[in-house]
Amino acid sequence: MPDMNFFLHLVISISVVLMNGLPYGLILGRGKILHFGIMGTSLVSTYGIFLVLMNGGGYFLGFIAGLGIAILLALVFSWLAFRLDSDSFGILTIALHLALLAVVLNWIDLTGGAMGIAHIPRAPGLGDPRYFALVTSTVALIWGFFLWKIDRGPLGRRLTALAENPSHARSLGISREKVYTTVFVLSAVGSVLANLFYPQYIGLVHPSDLTFYFMIMYIMFIVAGMGGGIPGVALSCILLTILKEAIRFLPFPSGALGPLRLIVFGMILLVAVYLRREKLFPVPRTV
Amino acid sequence: MQLLVNTLIAGSFAAIMATGLALVYGVLRVFNLALGQFALVGGYVTWWLVQPLGLPLPVGILGGIVCGALVSWLSFEIAVRPFYKRHPLLPLVSTIALSQILDGLIQLIFKEQTRSILIRAKEMVHLGSAVISMEQIKLIIFTVVLLSATAWILHSTSIGRRIRATVAHSQAAESLGISSALLHRLVFIISGTLAAIAGIYVGIDQNLTPVLGFTITIKAYAALIAGGKGNIWGAVIASYFIAAIEQLAVGIKWFGYYLPAGYQGSVALMLIIVLLLIKPTGLFGRTSRFA
């Protein structure tokens, strides 16, 4: 039966998901940009932070390294977005993520390959799970509030205009380059925040936590919650993370839980796309 | 010579996948991210019929193809038809969901184990300095026949003319009496069937694993985009081009040492990304002008 530790685990998991998922709400939900590479950003930022940390660099230097490399990748994604059609961009963000994952899995001397990086120490003051939950939830709340303000401010309106009609938005002086680059960088910051905490919590950086399966979870969070803006995405992140964690208590053999989770979340995403099909990619207004 | 042979083997598999993709993109203008899972369905059903049930290989292959066609038809009805006329980008997301469901079902039914359709020792043949199995020779010849048949159907039959007319201008084609609904369904099923054939190809030549689906899909789409979206022959040529890059990346010494085989796919995908940054319309794509 779930106990206090499970409750704290839920709080930490939800907080981490919110840090990464809310800025993605701006990209896919508000901007309708088919960017499927945020797990690629998570991958490089996680390895950036913890390779520096485990080689004696400390948490601050690790954070700076992770942030730098994540922003660099966000700029590459922006460049791709300006050069390609939206569907080709979507496919190539997945391709870039898979290519980066292959590098991580094969550069064993540096990354530990499929074994990942073990024995990650927690930052000072975060040893107790209660403090860990308190700090992560506070960071998630502040980050969520900041993104909510962004979503309701000029940047959110520019994103909406670009999503509705890029040509009209450009004629109003909205720079697609500036807006896209800003939201991609915001998403990179979210990835760094999330991946600063999660590997500390489990004491391990593992490449299987950074596969495309997790990207699909984020797509699902946004599609399911996009009707309500940032609060809607936050609610969707909370409810679906609880469901994801609760599935482990179902009376199925452990080998069947992974596939079952894929089927359940695949169905939820399909139903969410069906129900949100008008809002996900609305037909441009002609009058 | 061995690199050339390996390129032909890997490129043939990718070319079959890319042909189906280019057809679907040309006619429906949608991306189907569950295509790799259709390939796995074809491969695994053939394995199940040939290995556990002990049926002859041709029967197994036929079963795999029929199952692949059925799954692609069902997928079209569930994950594409309700969405693609509303917005061409919706199926991209709905087929991601479908790929999850199919991945889960494949893992539940066939377990997370490597499976090979032929477990007997393969008969090897020497071609100059290269070594190739009889099965691989047959698969390469089969690909040539399949691509030639596709070319013949597209250019010399009425259904091919309808497909090309819809690719060129869907509304004009519809006004001339071509039933787009039927054609879309047909083209999607053909694409899924080609993917199932490609999956059987992998199961015969190498091994099938349930986690293979997404990588297959993305590599095939990279070929489609690199070749110029909707251009069938561009996609076929790009498939062989990607296979050649993969073989060259790990098959020859770079700065005095060999690159590990695990980087094969990454190198090809990175190069495709660089190519598209330079030429976003792909190798054989053309930029459209709008008045």
Coordinates of C-alpha atoms in Angstrom, one line a residue:
Chain A
M1 CA 0.0 0.0 0.0
P2 CA 1.2 3.6 -0.7
D3 CA 2.8 5.2 2.4
M4 CA 4.5 8.5 3.3
N5 CA 7.6 7.7 1.2
F6 CA 5.4 7.0 -1.8
F7 CA 3.7 10.4 -1.2
L8 CA 7.1 12.1 -1.2
H9 CA 8.1 10.2 -4.3
L10 CA 4.9 11.4 -6.0
V11 CA 5.6 15.1 -5.0
I12 CA 9.2 14.9 -6.3
S13 CA 8.2 13.1 -9.6
I14 CA 5.4 15.6 -10.2
S15 CA 7.7 18.6 -9.5
V16 CA 10.3 17.3 -11.9
V17 CA 7.7 16.6 -14.6
L18 CA 6.3 20.1 -14.2
M19 CA 9.8 21.7 -14.6
N20 CA 10.3 20.0 -18.0
G21 CA 6.6 19.8 -19.1
L22 CA 5.4 23.4 -18.5
P23 CA 7.8 25.1 -21.0
Y24 CA 6.9 22.4 -23.5
G25 CA 3.3 23.6 -23.0
L26 CA 4.4 26.9 -24.5
I27 CA 6.1 25.1 -27.5
L28 CA 3.6 22.5 -28.5
G29 CA 0.5 23.7 -26.7
R30 CA 0.7 27.5 -27.4
G31 CA 3.0 27.7 -30.3
K32 CA 1.9 24.4 -32.1
I33 CA 5.6 23.8 -32.9
L34 CA 6.2 20.1 -33.5
H35 CA 9.4 20.0 -31.4
F36 CA 10.0 16.4 -30.3
G37 CA 13.5 17.0 -29.1
I38 CA 13.1 18.1 -25.5
M39 CA 14.3 14.7 -24.3
G40 CA 17.4 15.3 -26.4
T41 CA 18.0 18.5 -24.5
S42 CA 17.4 16.7 -21.2
L43 CA 19.9 14.1 -22.3
V44 CA 22.7 16.5 -23.0
S45 CA 22.0 18.7 -20.0
T46 CA 21.9 15.7 -17.6
Y47 CA 25.2 14.3 -18.8
G48 CA 26.6 17.9 -18.9
I49 CA 25.7 18.4 -15.2
F50 CA 26.7 15.1 -13.8
L51 CA 29.9 14.5 -15.8
V52 CA 31.2 17.7 -14.5
L53 CA 30.0 16.9 -11.0
M54 CA 31.5 13.4 -10.9
N55 CA 34.8 14.7 -12.2
G56 CA 35.2 17.0 -9.2
G57 CA 33.5 20.2 -10.7
G58 CA 30.8 20.6 -8.0
Y59 CA 27.1 21.3 -8.4
F60 CA 27.5 25.0 -9.4
L61 CA 29.9 24.3 -12.3
G62 CA 27.8 21.3 -13.3
F63 CA 24.7 23.4 -13.5
I64 CA 26.5 26.0 -15.6
A65 CA 27.9 23.3 -17.9
G66 CA 24.4 21.7 -18.2
L67 CA 22.8 25.0 -18.9
G68 CA 25.4 26.0 -21.5
I69 CA 25.1 22.8 -23.5
A70 CA 21.3 22.7 -23.2
I71 CA 21.1 26.3 -24.6
L72 CA 23.5 25.4 -27.4
L73 CA 21.3 22.5 -28.4
A74 CA 18.2 24.8 -28.1
L75 CA 19.8 27.1 -30.6
V76 CA 20.5 24.2 -33.0
F77 CA 16.8 23.3 -32.7
S78 CA 15.8 26.9 -33.5
W79 CA 18.1 26.9 -36.5
L80 CA 16.4 23.6 -37.7
A81 CA 13.0 25.1 -37.1
F82 CA 13.7 28.1 -39.3
R83 CA 15.1 26.0 -42.2
L84 CA 12.6 23.1 -42.3
D85 CA 8.8 22.5 -42.8
S86 CA 7.1 21.9 -39.5
D87 CA 6.6 18.1 -40.1
S88 CA 10.2 17.6 -41.3
F89 CA 11.4 19.6 -38.2
G90 CA 9.4 17.3 -36.0
I91 CA 11.0 14.2 -37.5
L92 CA 14.5 15.6 -37.4
T93 CA 14.2 16.6 -33.8
I94 CA 13.5 12.9 -33.0
A95 CA 16.4 11.9 -35.3
L96 CA 18.7 14.3 -33.4
H97 CA 17.6 12.9 -30.1
L98 CA 18.2 9.3 -31.3
A99 CA 21.6 10.2 -32.6
L100 CA 22.6 11.8 -29.3
L101 CA 21.3 8.8 -27.4
A102 CA 23.4 6.5 -29.6
V103 CA 26.5 8.6 -28.8
V104 CA 25.7 8.4 -25.1
L105 CA 25.2 4.6 -25.3
N106 CA 28.4 4.0 -27.2
W107 CA 30.9 6.5 -25.7
I108 CA 31.3 4.2 -22.8
D109 CA 34.6 5.6 -21.4
L110 CA 32.9 9.0 -20.9
T111 CA 29.3 8.3 -20.2
G112 CA 29.3 4.7 -18.8
G113 CA 27.2 3.6 -21.8
A114 CA 24.0 1.6 -20.9
M115 CA 25.0 1.5 -17.3
G116 CA 24.9 5.3 -16.9
I117 CA 26.5 7.2 -14.1
A118 CA 26.0 5.6 -10.6
H119 CA 26.5 6.8 -7.0
I120 CA 25.4 10.4 -7.6
P121 CA 25.6 12.3 -4.3
R122 CA 22.8 14.7 -3.3
A123 CA 23.5 18.4 -3.0
P124 CA 24.1 19.7 0.5
G125 CA 20.8 19.9 2.5
L126 CA 18.9 17.6 0.1
G127 CA 19.7 14.3 1.9
D128 CA 16.3 14.0 3.6
P129 CA 13.5 13.1 1.2
R130 CA 11.2 15.6 2.9
Y131 CA 13.6 18.5 2.2
F132 CA 14.1 17.2 -1.3
A133 CA 10.4 17.2 -1.9
L134 CA 10.0 20.7 -0.3
V135 CA 12.8 22.2 -2.5
T136 CA 11.7 20.5 -5.8
S137 CA 8.1 21.5 -5.3
T138 CA 9.1 25.1 -4.4
V139 CA 11.2 25.4 -7.5
A140 CA 8.4 23.8 -9.6
L141 CA 5.9 26.3 -8.2
I142 CA 8.1 29.4 -8.9
W143 CA 9.0 28.1 -12.3
G144 CA 5.3 27.4 -13.1
F145 CA 4.3 30.9 -11.9
F146 CA 7.0 32.4 -14.1
L147 CA 5.8 30.4 -17.1
W148 CA 2.2 31.3 -16.4
K149 CA 3.1 35.0 -16.5
I150 CA 5.0 34.4 -19.8
D151 CA 2.1 32.5 -21.3
R152 CA -0.3 35.3 -20.5
G153 CA 2.1 38.1 -21.5
P154 CA 3.3 39.4 -24.9
L155 CA 5.4 36.3 -25.6
G156 CA 2.4 34.1 -25.2
R157 CA 0.3 36.3 -27.5
R158 CA 3.1 36.4 -30.1
L159 CA 3.3 32.6 -30.0
T160 CA -0.5 32.3 -30.5
A161 CA -0.3 34.8 -33.4
L162 CA 2.5 32.8 -35.1
A163 CA 0.6 29.5 -34.5
E164 CA -2.6 30.9 -36.0
N165 CA -1.1 32.6 -39.1
P166 CA 2.7 33.0 -39.5
S167 CA 2.4 35.5 -42.4
H168 CA 0.0 37.8 -40.7
A169 CA 2.0 37.6 -37.5
R170 CA 5.1 38.6 -39.4
S171 CA 3.3 41.5 -41.1
L172 CA 2.5 42.7 -37.5
G173 CA 6.2 42.8 -36.8
I174 CA 6.4 39.6 -34.8
S175 CA 9.8 38.0 -35.3
R176 CA 9.4 34.2 -35.5
E177 CA 13.2 33.8 -35.0
K178 CA 13.2 35.7 -31.7
V179 CA 10.0 34.1 -30.3
Y180 CA 11.0 30.5 -31.2
T181 CA 14.5 31.0 -29.9
T182 CA 13.2 32.4 -26.6
V183 CA 10.7 29.5 -26.0
F184 CA 13.3 26.9 -27.0
V185 CA 15.8 28.4 -24.5
L186 CA 13.1 28.5 -21.8
S187 CA 12.5 24.8 -22.5
A188 CA 16.2 24.2 -22.2
V189 CA 16.2 25.9 -18.8
G190 CA 13.3 23.7 -17.7
S191 CA 15.2 20.6 -18.8
V192 CA 18.2 21.7 -16.8
L193 CA 16.1 22.3 -13.7
A194 CA 14.4 19.0 -14.0
N195 CA 17.6 17.1 -14.6
L196 CA 19.4 18.8 -11.9
F197 CA 17.1 17.2 -9.4
Y198 CA 15.9 13.8 -10.7
P199 CA 19.3 12.0 -11.0
Q200 CA 20.2 13.3 -7.5
Y201 CA 16.9 11.8 -6.2
I202 CA 17.5 8.3 -7.7
G203 CA 21.3 8.6 -7.3
L204 CA 21.8 7.6 -10.9
V205 CA 21.9 9.0 -14.5
H206 CA 20.5 6.3 -16.7
P207 CA 20.0 6.6 -20.5
S208 CA 16.8 4.5 -20.3
D209 CA 15.2 7.5 -18.4
L210 CA 15.9 9.7 -21.4
T211 CA 14.4 7.7 -24.3
F212 CA 11.7 8.8 -26.7
Y213 CA 9.1 7.0 -24.5
F214 CA 9.4 9.9 -22.0
M215 CA 9.0 12.4 -24.9
I216 CA 5.7 10.7 -25.7
M217 CA 4.6 11.2 -22.1
Y218 CA 5.3 14.9 -22.4
I219 CA 3.4 15.1 -25.7
M220 CA 0.5 13.4 -23.8
F221 CA 0.6 15.9 -20.9
I222 CA 0.4 18.8 -23.3
V223 CA -2.3 17.3 -25.6
A224 CA -4.5 16.3 -22.7
G225 CA -4.1 19.6 -20.8
M226 CA -3.8 22.1 -23.6
G227 CA -7.3 23.4 -23.4
G228 CA -6.5 25.1 -20.1
G229 CA -3.1 26.8 -20.9
I230 CA -0.3 26.5 -18.4
P231 CA -2.7 25.5 -15.5
G232 CA -4.3 22.9 -17.7
V233 CA -1.0 21.4 -18.6
A234 CA 0.0 21.5 -14.9
L235 CA -3.2 19.6 -14.0
S236 CA -2.6 17.1 -16.8
C237 CA 1.0 16.6 -15.6
I238 CA -0.1 16.0 -12.0
L239 CA -3.0 13.5 -12.8
L240 CA -1.1 11.5 -15.5
T241 CA 2.1 11.2 -13.3
I242 CA -0.1 9.9 -10.5
L243 CA -1.6 7.4 -12.9
K244 CA 1.8 6.4 -14.2
E245 CA 3.1 5.8 -10.7
A246 CA -0.2 4.0 -9.6
I247 CA 0.0 1.5 -12.4
R248 CA 2.8 -0.3 -10.5
F249 CA 0.3 -1.4 -7.9
L250 CA -1.9 -3.3 -10.4
P251 CA -1.8 -7.0 -9.8
F252 CA 0.1 -7.9 -13.0
P253 CA 3.4 -9.8 -13.4
S254 CA 6.3 -7.3 -13.4
G255 CA 7.2 -8.1 -17.0
A256 CA 3.8 -7.1 -18.2
L257 CA 3.7 -3.7 -16.5
G258 CA 6.0 -2.0 -19.0
P259 CA 4.0 -3.0 -22.1
L260 CA 0.8 -2.3 -20.2
R261 CA 1.9 1.2 -19.4
L262 CA 2.7 1.7 -23.1
I263 CA -0.7 0.5 -24.1
V264 CA -2.6 2.6 -21.5
F265 CA -0.7 5.8 -22.2
G266 CA -0.9 5.2 -26.0
M267 CA -4.7 5.0 -25.7
I268 CA -4.9 8.1 -23.5
L269 CA -2.8 10.0 -26.0
L270 CA -5.0 8.8 -28.9
V271 CA -8.2 9.7 -27.1
A272 CA -6.7 13.1 -26.1
V273 CA -5.7 13.9 -29.7
Y274 CA -9.3 12.9 -30.8
L275 CA -10.9 15.1 -28.2
R276 CA -8.5 18.0 -28.8
R277 CA -8.3 17.7 -32.5
E278 CA -9.9 21.2 -33.0
K279 CA -7.6 22.9 -30.6
L280 CA -4.3 21.0 -31.3
F281 CA -3.9 22.3 -34.8
P282 CA -6.8 24.7 -35.5
V283 CA -7.7 25.5 -39.1
P284 CA -6.6 29.1 -39.8
R285 CA -9.3 31.7 -39.7
T286 CA -10.1 33.1 -43.1
V287 CA -12.2 36.1 -42.2
Chain B
M1 CA 33.5 -4.7 -52.3
Q2 CA 32.1 -5.9 -49.0
L3 CA 31.0 -2.3 -48.2
L4 CA 29.1 -2.2 -51.5
V5 CA 27.4 -5.5 -50.7
N6 CA 26.5 -4.3 -47.2
T7 CA 25.2 -1.0 -48.7
L8 CA 23.0 -3.0 -51.1
I9 CA 21.6 -5.2 -48.3
A10 CA 20.9 -2.3 -45.8
G11 CA 19.8 0.1 -48.6
S12 CA 17.3 -2.5 -50.0
F13 CA 15.5 -2.8 -46.7
A14 CA 15.4 1.0 -46.3
A15 CA 14.3 1.5 -49.9
I16 CA 11.2 -0.7 -49.4
M17 CA 10.2 1.3 -46.3
A18 CA 10.9 4.6 -48.0
T19 CA 8.8 3.7 -51.1
G20 CA 5.7 3.2 -49.0
L21 CA 6.4 6.4 -47.0
A22 CA 6.9 8.5 -50.1
L23 CA 3.6 7.1 -51.6
V24 CA 1.7 8.0 -48.4
Y25 CA 3.3 11.5 -48.1
G26 CA 2.7 12.2 -51.8
V27 CA -0.9 11.3 -51.7
L28 CA -2.1 12.0 -48.2
R29 CA 0.5 14.6 -47.1
V30 CA 0.8 12.9 -43.7
F31 CA 3.5 11.3 -41.7
N32 CA 2.9 7.9 -40.1
L33 CA 5.1 7.4 -37.1
A34 CA 3.8 3.8 -36.5
L35 CA 5.3 2.5 -39.7
G36 CA 8.2 0.7 -37.9
Q37 CA 5.7 -1.1 -35.8
F38 CA 3.9 -2.3 -39.0
A39 CA 7.3 -3.7 -40.0
L40 CA 7.6 -5.5 -36.7
V41 CA 4.1 -6.9 -37.0
G42 CA 5.0 -8.4 -40.4
G43 CA 8.3 -9.8 -39.1
Y44 CA 7.0 -11.2 -35.8
V45 CA 3.9 -12.8 -37.4
T46 CA 6.1 -14.5 -40.0
W47 CA 8.4 -15.7 -37.2
W48 CA 5.5 -17.0 -35.2
L49 CA 4.1 -19.0 -38.2
V50 CA 7.5 -20.4 -39.2
Q51 CA 9.1 -21.1 -35.9
P52 CA 6.6 -22.0 -33.1
L53 CA 4.0 -23.3 -35.6
G54 CA 6.4 -24.9 -38.0
L55 CA 4.7 -23.8 -41.2
P56 CA 6.6 -23.5 -44.5
L57 CA 8.4 -20.1 -45.0
P58 CA 6.3 -19.0 -48.0
V59 CA 3.1 -19.5 -45.9
G60 CA 4.7 -17.6 -43.0
I61 CA 5.7 -14.7 -45.3
L62 CA 2.2 -14.6 -46.8
G63 CA 0.7 -14.6 -43.3
G64 CA 3.1 -11.8 -42.2
I65 CA 2.1 -9.7 -45.3
V66 CA -1.6 -10.2 -44.8
C67 CA -1.4 -9.3 -41.1
G68 CA 0.7 -6.2 -41.9
A69 CA -2.0 -5.1 -44.4
L70 CA -4.8 -5.7 -41.9
V71 CA -3.0 -3.8 -39.2
S72 CA -2.3 -0.9 -41.5
W73 CA -6.0 -0.8 -42.6
L74 CA -7.2 -0.8 -39.0
S75 CA -4.6 1.8 -38.1
F76 CA -5.8 4.0 -41.0
E77 CA -9.4 3.8 -39.7
I78 CA -8.5 4.5 -36.1
A79 CA -5.5 6.8 -36.1
V80 CA -5.4 8.6 -39.5
R81 CA -8.9 8.9 -41.1
P82 CA -10.5 10.8 -38.2
F83 CA -7.7 13.4 -38.3
Y84 CA -5.9 13.9 -41.6
K85 CA -8.6 16.0 -43.3
R86 CA -8.8 18.4 -40.3
H87 CA -5.1 19.1 -40.3
P88 CA -2.2 17.2 -41.9
L89 CA -0.1 17.5 -38.7
L90 CA -2.7 15.7 -36.5
P91 CA -1.8 12.2 -37.8
L92 CA 1.8 12.8 -36.8
V93 CA 0.7 12.9 -33.1
S94 CA -2.0 10.3 -33.4
T95 CA 0.3 7.8 -35.0
I96 CA 2.8 8.4 -32.2
A97 CA 0.1 7.2 -29.9
L98 CA -0.6 4.2 -32.2
S99 CA 3.1 3.3 -32.2
Q100 CA 3.0 3.2 -28.4
I101 CA 0.0 0.9 -28.4
L102 CA 1.5 -1.4 -31.0
D103 CA 4.9 -1.5 -29.2
G104 CA 3.1 -2.5 -26.0
L105 CA 1.1 -5.2 -27.7
I106 CA 4.2 -6.6 -29.6
Q107 CA 6.1 -6.7 -26.3
L108 CA 3.2 -8.4 -24.5
I109 CA 2.6 -11.0 -27.2
F110 CA 6.1 -11.8 -28.4
K111 CA 8.1 -10.8 -25.3
E112 CA 11.3 -8.7 -25.2
Q113 CA 13.5 -11.3 -26.9
T114 CA 15.4 -11.4 -30.1
R115 CA 13.8 -13.5 -32.8
S116 CA 15.0 -14.7 -36.1
I117 CA 12.8 -16.2 -38.8
L118 CA 15.5 -18.5 -40.1
I119 CA 17.6 -20.2 -37.4
R120 CA 19.4 -22.6 -39.6
A121 CA 23.0 -21.8 -40.8
K122 CA 23.0 -19.6 -43.8
E123 CA 24.7 -20.7 -47.1
M124 CA 27.5 -18.1 -47.8
V125 CA 28.6 -17.2 -51.3
H126 CA 31.9 -15.4 -52.3
L127 CA 31.5 -12.4 -54.7
G128 CA 35.1 -11.4 -55.4
S129 CA 36.4 -10.3 -52.0
A130 CA 32.9 -10.0 -50.5
V131 CA 30.9 -12.6 -48.6
I132 CA 27.1 -12.6 -48.9
S133 CA 24.4 -15.2 -47.9
M134 CA 22.0 -16.7 -50.4
E135 CA 19.1 -15.2 -48.5
Q136 CA 20.6 -11.7 -48.9
I137 CA 21.1 -12.2 -52.6
K138 CA 17.4 -13.3 -52.9
L139 CA 16.4 -10.2 -50.8
I140 CA 18.3 -7.8 -53.0
I141 CA 16.8 -9.3 -56.1
F142 CA 13.4 -9.3 -54.5
T143 CA 13.8 -5.5 -53.8
V144 CA 14.7 -4.8 -57.4
V145 CA 11.7 -6.7 -58.6
L146 CA 9.4 -5.0 -56.0
L147 CA 10.7 -1.5 -56.9
S148 CA 10.4 -2.3 -60.7
A149 CA 6.8 -3.5 -60.1
T150 CA 6.1 -0.3 -58.2
A151 CA 7.5 1.8 -61.1
W152 CA 5.4 -0.2 -63.5
I153 CA 2.2 0.2 -61.5
L154 CA 2.8 3.9 -61.0
H155 CA 3.6 4.6 -64.7
S156 CA 1.7 2.0 -66.7
T157 CA -1.6 1.3 -64.9
S158 CA -4.8 3.2 -64.3
I159 CA -4.4 3.0 -60.6
G160 CA -0.9 4.4 -60.9
R161 CA -2.1 7.3 -63.0
R162 CA -4.7 8.0 -60.4
I163 CA -2.1 8.0 -57.7
R164 CA 0.2 10.3 -59.7
A165 CA -2.7 12.6 -60.5
T166 CA -3.6 12.9 -56.8
V167 CA 0.0 13.6 -55.9
A168 CA 0.2 16.3 -58.6
H169 CA -3.1 18.0 -57.7
S170 CA -5.6 16.3 -55.4
Q171 CA -8.5 18.7 -55.9
A172 CA -8.2 18.6 -59.7
A173 CA -7.9 14.8 -59.6
E174 CA -11.1 14.6 -57.5
S175 CA -12.9 16.8 -59.9
L176 CA -12.0 14.3 -62.6
G177 CA -13.8 11.6 -60.7
I178 CA -11.0 10.0 -58.8
S179 CA -12.3 8.8 -55.4
S180 CA -9.8 10.2 -53.0
A181 CA -11.2 8.4 -49.9
L182 CA -10.7 5.0 -51.6
L183 CA -7.3 6.0 -52.9
H184 CA -6.0 7.3 -49.6
R185 CA -7.1 4.1 -47.9
L186 CA -5.5 1.9 -50.6
V187 CA -2.2 3.9 -50.6
F188 CA -2.0 3.7 -46.8
I189 CA -2.5 -0.1 -46.8
I190 CA 0.1 -0.5 -49.6
S191 CA 2.6 1.5 -47.5
G192 CA 1.9 -0.7 -44.4
T193 CA 2.2 -3.8 -46.5
L194 CA 5.6 -2.7 -47.9
A195 CA 6.7 -2.0 -44.3
A196 CA 5.5 -5.5 -43.3
I197 CA 7.6 -6.9 -46.1
A198 CA 10.6 -4.9 -44.9
G199 CA 10.0 -6.3 -41.4
I200 CA 10.1 -9.9 -42.8
Y201 CA 13.3 -8.9 -44.6
V202 CA 14.9 -7.9 -41.3
G203 CA 13.6 -11.1 -39.6
I204 CA 15.2 -13.3 -42.3
D205 CA 18.4 -11.4 -42.7
Q206 CA 19.1 -10.4 -39.0
N207 CA 17.0 -10.5 -35.8
L208 CA 13.8 -8.8 -34.7
T209 CA 13.6 -7.0 -31.4
P210 CA 10.5 -5.2 -30.1
V211 CA 12.4 -1.9 -29.6
L212 CA 13.4 -1.7 -33.2
G213 CA 10.2 0.0 -34.5
F214 CA 10.9 3.6 -33.8
T215 CA 14.5 3.6 -35.1
I216 CA 13.3 2.0 -38.3
T217 CA 10.6 4.7 -38.7
I218 CA 12.9 7.6 -38.1
K219 CA 15.6 6.3 -40.5
A220 CA 13.1 5.8 -43.2
Y221 CA 11.7 9.3 -42.7
A222 CA 15.2 10.7 -42.8
A223 CA 15.5 9.1 -46.2
L224 CA 12.2 10.5 -47.3
I225 CA 13.0 14.0 -46.2
A226 CA 16.6 13.8 -47.6
G227 CA 15.3 12.6 -50.9
G228 CA 12.7 15.4 -51.2
K229 CA 9.4 14.7 -49.6
G230 CA 6.9 12.8 -51.8
N231 CA 9.5 12.0 -54.4
I232 CA 9.5 8.2 -54.5
W233 CA 12.7 7.8 -56.5
G234 CA 14.4 10.5 -54.4
A235 CA 13.5 8.5 -51.3
V236 CA 14.9 5.2 -52.8
I237 CA 18.2 6.9 -53.8
A238 CA 18.5 8.6 -50.4
S239 CA 17.9 5.1 -48.7
Y240 CA 20.9 3.7 -50.5
F241 CA 22.8 6.9 -49.8
I242 CA 22.2 6.6 -46.0
A243 CA 23.1 3.0 -46.1
A244 CA 26.4 3.9 -47.9
I245 CA 27.2 6.5 -45.2
E246 CA 26.5 4.0 -42.5
Q247 CA 28.8 1.4 -44.0
L248 CA 31.5 3.9 -44.8
A249 CA 31.3 5.3 -41.2
V250 CA 32.2 2.0 -39.6
G251 CA 33.7 0.1 -42.5
I252 CA 36.9 2.1 -43.1
K253 CA 39.6 3.6 -40.9
W254 CA 39.1 7.2 -39.9
F255 CA 42.3 9.0 -38.7
G256 CA 43.9 5.6 -38.0
Y257 CA 41.1 3.8 -36.2
Y258 CA 37.7 2.3 -36.8
L259 CA 34.5 4.0 -35.5
P260 CA 32.5 1.6 -33.2
A261 CA 29.5 0.0 -35.0
G262 CA 27.1 1.7 -32.5
Y263 CA 27.8 5.1 -34.1
Q264 CA 26.6 3.9 -37.5
G265 CA 23.1 5.3 -37.3
S266 CA 24.2 8.5 -35.5
V267 CA 26.6 9.5 -38.2
A268 CA 24.1 9.0 -41.0
L269 CA 21.4 11.0 -39.1
M270 CA 23.8 13.8 -38.3
L271 CA 24.9 14.1 -41.9
I272 CA 21.2 14.1 -43.1
I273 CA 20.5 17.0 -40.6
V274 CA 23.5 18.9 -42.0
L275 CA 22.4 18.2 -45.5
L276 CA 18.9 19.6 -44.8
L277 CA 20.3 22.7 -43.1
I278 CA 22.1 23.4 -46.4
K279 CA 19.3 22.2 -48.7
P280 CA 16.0 22.1 -46.8
T281 CA 14.1 20.7 -49.7
G282 CA 16.3 17.6 -49.8
L283 CA 18.4 16.1 -52.6
F284 CA 15.7 16.0 -55.2
G285 CA 13.0 18.3 -53.8
R286 CA 11.9 21.5 -55.5
T287 CA 10.9 24.7 -53.8
S288 CA 7.3 25.7 -54.6
R289 CA 6.4 29.2 -55.4
F290 CA 3.1 30.7 -54.4
A291 CA 1.6 33.7 -56.2

